[in-house]
């Protein structure tokens, strides 16, 4: 798996649990930078080999790195409410998940703060409120 991402073997931490703690597997991959840590996870299931589960997590990492955005899919979900309560903010992310879009719809029902989503090539910019000096349509 490390070779699929060109990561050195010392980046791996394999933990095996006793069988009585469950028969499934899970893989979590963490990318750490100065400003954010992104976590990518895939869960085993009966119809999927452990290699398939690992490939799913690796695909998530590759999509994130290819998009060259600071905020991943799941962090985007989590940033919506705090930025709305703060009254403004913006971030670039991968295309929003259906969960994030539902969160936006629910937030709009309760809070009167504009939330705009702009396409920026393979990424999206989410603008909440009116951040100073930034146009909601600005992809830069």
PDB file of N, CA, C and O in Angstrom, residues 3-39:
ATOM      1  N   UNK A   3       3.690   1.648  -1.293  1.00  0.00           N
ATOM      2  CA  UNK A   3       4.265   1.848  -2.615  1.00  0.00           C
ATOM      3  C   UNK A   3       3.255   2.479  -3.578  1.00  0.00           C
ATOM      4  O   UNK A   3       3.638   3.186  -4.498  1.00  0.00           O
ATOM      5  N   UNK A   4       1.964   2.260  -3.360  1.00  0.00           N
ATOM      6  CA  UNK A   4       0.942   2.862  -4.220  1.00  0.00           C
ATOM      7  C   UNK A   4       0.939   4.379  -4.116  1.00  0.00           C
ATOM      8  O   UNK A   4       0.544   5.069  -5.042  1.00  0.00           O
ATOM      9  N   UNK A   5       1.349   4.910  -2.975  1.00  0.00           N
ATOM     10  CA  UNK A   5       1.405   6.356  -2.769  1.00  0.00           C
ATOM     11  C   UNK A   5       2.833   6.890  -2.757  1.00  0.00           C
ATOM     12  O   UNK A   5       3.043   8.062  -2.514  1.00  0.00           O
ATOM     13  N   UNK A   6       3.807   6.018  -2.975  1.00  0.00           N
ATOM     14  CA  UNK A   6       5.227   6.382  -2.921  1.00  0.00           C
ATOM     15  C   UNK A   6       5.603   6.905  -1.533  1.00  0.00           C
ATOM     16  O   UNK A   6       6.406   7.826  -1.405  1.00  0.00           O
ATOM     17  N   UNK A   7       4.995   6.344  -0.514  1.00  0.00           N
ATOM     18  CA  UNK A   7       5.328   6.697   0.869  1.00  0.00           C
ATOM     19  C   UNK A   7       6.331   5.673   1.398  1.00  0.00           C
ATOM     20  O   UNK A   7       6.244   4.489   1.090  1.00  0.00           O
ATOM     21  N   UNK A   8       7.286   6.117   2.212  1.00  0.00           N
ATOM     22  CA  UNK A   8       8.223   5.155   2.808  1.00  0.00           C
ATOM     23  C   UNK A   8       7.503   4.242   3.799  1.00  0.00           C
ATOM     24  O   UNK A   8       6.487   4.623   4.402  1.00  0.00           O
ATOM     25  N   UNK A   9       8.024   3.031   3.962  1.00  0.00           N
ATOM     26  CA  UNK A   9       7.406   2.048   4.859  1.00  0.00           C
ATOM     27  C   UNK A   9       7.295   2.546   6.294  1.00  0.00           C
ATOM     28  O   UNK A   9       6.389   2.136   7.027  1.00  0.00           O
ATOM     29  N   UNK A  10       8.208   3.440   6.723  1.00  0.00           N
ATOM     30  CA  UNK A  10       8.136   3.912   8.107  1.00  0.00           C
ATOM     31  C   UNK A  10       6.944   4.852   8.349  1.00  0.00           C
ATOM     32  O   UNK A  10       6.701   5.268   9.475  1.00  0.00           O
ATOM     33  N   UNK A  11       6.201   5.149   7.299  1.00  0.00           N
ATOM     34  CA  UNK A  11       4.969   5.939   7.461  1.00  0.00           C
ATOM     35  C   UNK A  11       3.782   5.055   7.831  1.00  0.00           C
ATOM     36  O   UNK A  11       2.707   5.564   8.125  1.00  0.00           O
ATOM     37  N   UNK A  12       3.977   3.745   7.798  1.00  0.00           N
ATOM     38  CA  UNK A  12       2.887   2.818   8.075  1.00  0.00           C
ATOM     39  C   UNK A  12       2.855   2.439   9.550  1.00  0.00           C
ATOM     40  O   UNK A  12       3.888   2.251  10.180  1.00  0.00           O
ATOM     41  N   UNK A  13       1.652   2.322  10.057  1.00  0.00           N
ATOM     42  CA  UNK A  13       1.431   1.859  11.422  1.00  0.00           C
ATOM     43  C   UNK A  13       0.289   0.860  11.356  1.00  0.00           C
ATOM     44  O   UNK A  13      -0.881   1.246  11.312  1.00  0.00           O
ATOM     45  N   UNK A  14       0.614  -0.418  11.293  1.00  0.00           N
ATOM     46  CA  UNK A  14      -0.389  -1.472  11.181  1.00  0.00           C
ATOM     47  C   UNK A  14      -0.723  -1.968  12.576  1.00  0.00           C
ATOM     48  O   UNK A  14       0.164  -2.312  13.357  1.00  0.00           O
ATOM     49  N   UNK A  15      -2.009  -1.966  12.886  1.00  0.00           N
ATOM     50  CA  UNK A  15      -2.472  -2.446  14.191  1.00  0.00           C
ATOM     51  C   UNK A  15      -3.473  -3.569  13.980  1.00  0.00           C
ATOM     52  O   UNK A  15      -4.496  -3.374  13.334  1.00  0.00           O
ATOM     53  N   UNK A  16      -3.161  -4.713  14.521  1.00  0.00           N
ATOM     54  CA  UNK A  16      -4.075  -5.843  14.423  1.00  0.00           C
ATOM     55  C   UNK A  16      -4.743  -6.043  15.771  1.00  0.00           C
ATOM     56  O   UNK A  16      -4.090  -5.993  16.814  1.00  0.00           O
ATOM     57  N   UNK A  17      -6.041  -6.261  15.729  1.00  0.00           N
ATOM     58  CA  UNK A  17      -6.815  -6.493  16.946  1.00  0.00           C
ATOM     59  C   UNK A  17      -7.208  -7.965  17.020  1.00  0.00           C
ATOM     60  O   UNK A  17      -7.303  -8.636  15.988  1.00  0.00           O
ATOM     61  N   UNK A  18      -7.461  -8.453  18.219  1.00  0.00           N
ATOM     62  CA  UNK A  18      -7.914  -9.848  18.341  1.00  0.00           C
ATOM     63  C   UNK A  18      -9.222 -10.069  17.583  1.00  0.00           C
ATOM     64  O   UNK A  18     -10.039  -9.158  17.453  1.00  0.00           O
ATOM     65  N   UNK A  19      -9.430 -11.263  17.067  1.00  0.00           N
ATOM     66  CA  UNK A  19     -10.612 -11.590  16.276  1.00  0.00           C
ATOM     67  C   UNK A  19     -11.916 -11.295  17.019  1.00  0.00           C
ATOM     68  O   UNK A  19     -12.912 -10.944  16.414  1.00  0.00           O
ATOM     69  N   UNK A  20     -11.911 -11.417  18.345  1.00  0.00           N
ATOM     70  CA  UNK A  20     -13.145 -11.190  19.102  1.00  0.00           C
ATOM     71  C   UNK A  20     -13.541  -9.707  19.122  1.00  0.00           C
ATOM     72  O   UNK A  20     -14.590  -9.352  19.631  1.00  0.00           O
ATOM     73  N   UNK A  21     -12.713  -8.837  18.578  1.00  0.00           N
ATOM     74  CA  UNK A  21     -13.028  -7.402  18.487  1.00  0.00           C
ATOM     75  C   UNK A  21     -13.633  -7.038  17.130  1.00  0.00           C
ATOM     76  O   UNK A  21     -13.875  -5.882  16.845  1.00  0.00           O
ATOM     77  N   UNK A  22     -13.840  -8.035  16.282  1.00  0.00           N
ATOM     78  CA  UNK A  22     -14.461  -7.779  14.981  1.00  0.00           C
ATOM     79  C   UNK A  22     -13.690  -8.445  13.870  1.00  0.00           C
ATOM     80  O   UNK A  22     -12.487  -8.690  13.993  1.00  0.00           O
ATOM     81  N   UNK A  23     -14.390  -8.755  12.790  1.00  0.00           N
ATOM     82  CA  UNK A  23     -13.736  -9.460  11.684  1.00  0.00           C
ATOM     83  C   UNK A  23     -13.405  -8.541  10.517  1.00  0.00           C
ATOM     84  O   UNK A  23     -12.800  -8.968   9.549  1.00  0.00           O
ATOM     85  N   UNK A  24     -13.795  -7.280  10.589  1.00  0.00           N
ATOM     86  CA  UNK A  24     -13.574  -6.367   9.479  1.00  0.00           C
ATOM     87  C   UNK A  24     -12.220  -5.689   9.519  1.00  0.00           C
ATOM     88  O   UNK A  24     -11.407  -5.919  10.407  1.00  0.00           O
ATOM     89  N   UNK A  25     -11.987  -4.852   8.536  1.00  0.00           N
ATOM     90  CA  UNK A  25     -10.765  -4.066   8.506  1.00  0.00           C
ATOM     91  C   UNK A  25     -11.116  -2.623   8.193  1.00  0.00           C
ATOM     92  O   UNK A  25     -12.201  -2.315   7.708  1.00  0.00           O
ATOM     93  N   UNK A  26     -10.204  -1.755   8.495  1.00  0.00           N
ATOM     94  CA  UNK A  26     -10.369  -0.335   8.212  1.00  0.00           C
ATOM     95  C   UNK A  26      -8.993   0.227   7.896  1.00  0.00           C
ATOM     96  O   UNK A  26      -7.977  -0.252   8.421  1.00  0.00           O
ATOM     97  N   UNK A  27      -8.961   1.208   7.025  1.00  0.00           N
ATOM     98  CA  UNK A  27      -7.705   1.887   6.740  1.00  0.00           C
ATOM     99  C   UNK A  27      -7.942   3.389   6.870  1.00  0.00           C
ATOM    100  O   UNK A  27      -8.937   3.916   6.393  1.00  0.00           O
ATOM    101  N   UNK A  28      -7.052   4.032   7.573  1.00  0.00           N
ATOM    102  CA  UNK A  28      -7.077   5.489   7.707  1.00  0.00           C
ATOM    103  C   UNK A  28      -5.733   6.017   7.247  1.00  0.00           C
ATOM    104  O   UNK A  28      -4.689   5.542   7.696  1.00  0.00           O
ATOM    105  N   UNK A  29      -5.771   6.982   6.364  1.00  0.00           N
ATOM    106  CA  UNK A  29      -4.562   7.631   5.865  1.00  0.00           C
ATOM    107  C   UNK A  29      -4.607   9.089   6.282  1.00  0.00           C
ATOM    108  O   UNK A  29      -5.625   9.753   6.097  1.00  0.00           O
ATOM    109  N   UNK A  30      -3.522   9.577   6.867  1.00  0.00           N
ATOM    110  CA  UNK A  30      -3.460  10.968   7.317  1.00  0.00           C
ATOM    111  C   UNK A  30      -2.411  11.719   6.527  1.00  0.00           C
ATOM    112  O   UNK A  30      -1.289  11.252   6.372  1.00  0.00           O
ATOM    113  N   UNK A  31      -2.812  12.897   6.035  1.00  0.00           N
ATOM    114  CA  UNK A  31      -1.871  13.810   5.392  1.00  0.00           C
ATOM    115  C   UNK A  31      -1.755  15.030   6.292  1.00  0.00           C
ATOM    116  O   UNK A  31      -2.751  15.701   6.564  1.00  0.00           O
ATOM    117  N   UNK A  32      -0.561  15.300   6.758  1.00  0.00           N
ATOM    118  CA  UNK A  32      -0.347  16.440   7.650  1.00  0.00           C
ATOM    119  C   UNK A  32       0.430  17.527   6.927  1.00  0.00           C
ATOM    120  O   UNK A  32       1.397  17.254   6.225  1.00  0.00           O
ATOM    121  N   UNK A  33      -0.026  18.780   7.104  1.00  0.00           N
ATOM    122  CA  UNK A  33       0.699  19.930   6.587  1.00  0.00           C
ATOM    123  C   UNK A  33       0.769  20.963   7.706  1.00  0.00           C
ATOM    124  O   UNK A  33       0.281  20.731   8.806  1.00  0.00           O
ATOM    125  N   UNK A  34       1.352  22.120   7.420  1.00  0.00           N
ATOM    126  CA  UNK A  34       1.464  23.155   8.433  1.00  0.00           C
ATOM    127  C   UNK A  34       0.108  23.653   8.920  1.00  0.00           C
ATOM    128  O   UNK A  34      -0.050  24.024  10.075  1.00  0.00           O
ATOM    129  N   UNK A  35      -0.885  23.664   8.022  1.00  0.00           N
ATOM    130  CA  UNK A  35      -2.156  24.294   8.376  1.00  0.00           C
ATOM    131  C   UNK A  35      -3.325  23.342   8.561  1.00  0.00           C
ATOM    132  O   UNK A  35      -4.348  23.743   9.109  1.00  0.00           O
ATOM    133  N   UNK A  36      -3.207  22.099   8.126  1.00  0.00           N
ATOM    134  CA  UNK A  36      -4.358  21.196   8.222  1.00  0.00           C
ATOM    135  C   UNK A  36      -3.880  19.745   8.201  1.00  0.00           C
ATOM    136  O   UNK A  36      -2.826  19.435   7.637  1.00  0.00           O
ATOM    137  N   UNK A  37      -4.641  18.891   8.849  1.00  0.00           N
ATOM    138  CA  UNK A  37      -4.440  17.454   8.754  1.00  0.00           C
ATOM    139  C   UNK A  37      -5.704  16.865   8.161  1.00  0.00           C
ATOM    140  O   UNK A  37      -6.795  17.075   8.685  1.00  0.00           O
ATOM    141  N   UNK A  38      -5.586  16.177   7.049  1.00  0.00           N
ATOM    142  CA  UNK A  38      -6.726  15.531   6.403  1.00  0.00           C
ATOM    143  C   UNK A  38      -6.648  14.033   6.673  1.00  0.00           C
ATOM    144  O   UNK A  38      -5.571  13.441   6.609  1.00  0.00           O
ATOM    145  N   UNK A  39      -7.791  13.435   6.963  1.00  0.00           N
ATOM    146  CA  UNK A  39      -7.868  12.007   7.244  1.00  0.00           C
ATOM    147  C   UNK A  39      -8.794  11.371   6.213  1.00  0.00           C
ATOM    148  O   UNK A  39      -9.899  11.857   5.971  1.00  0.00           O
TER     149      UNK A  39
END
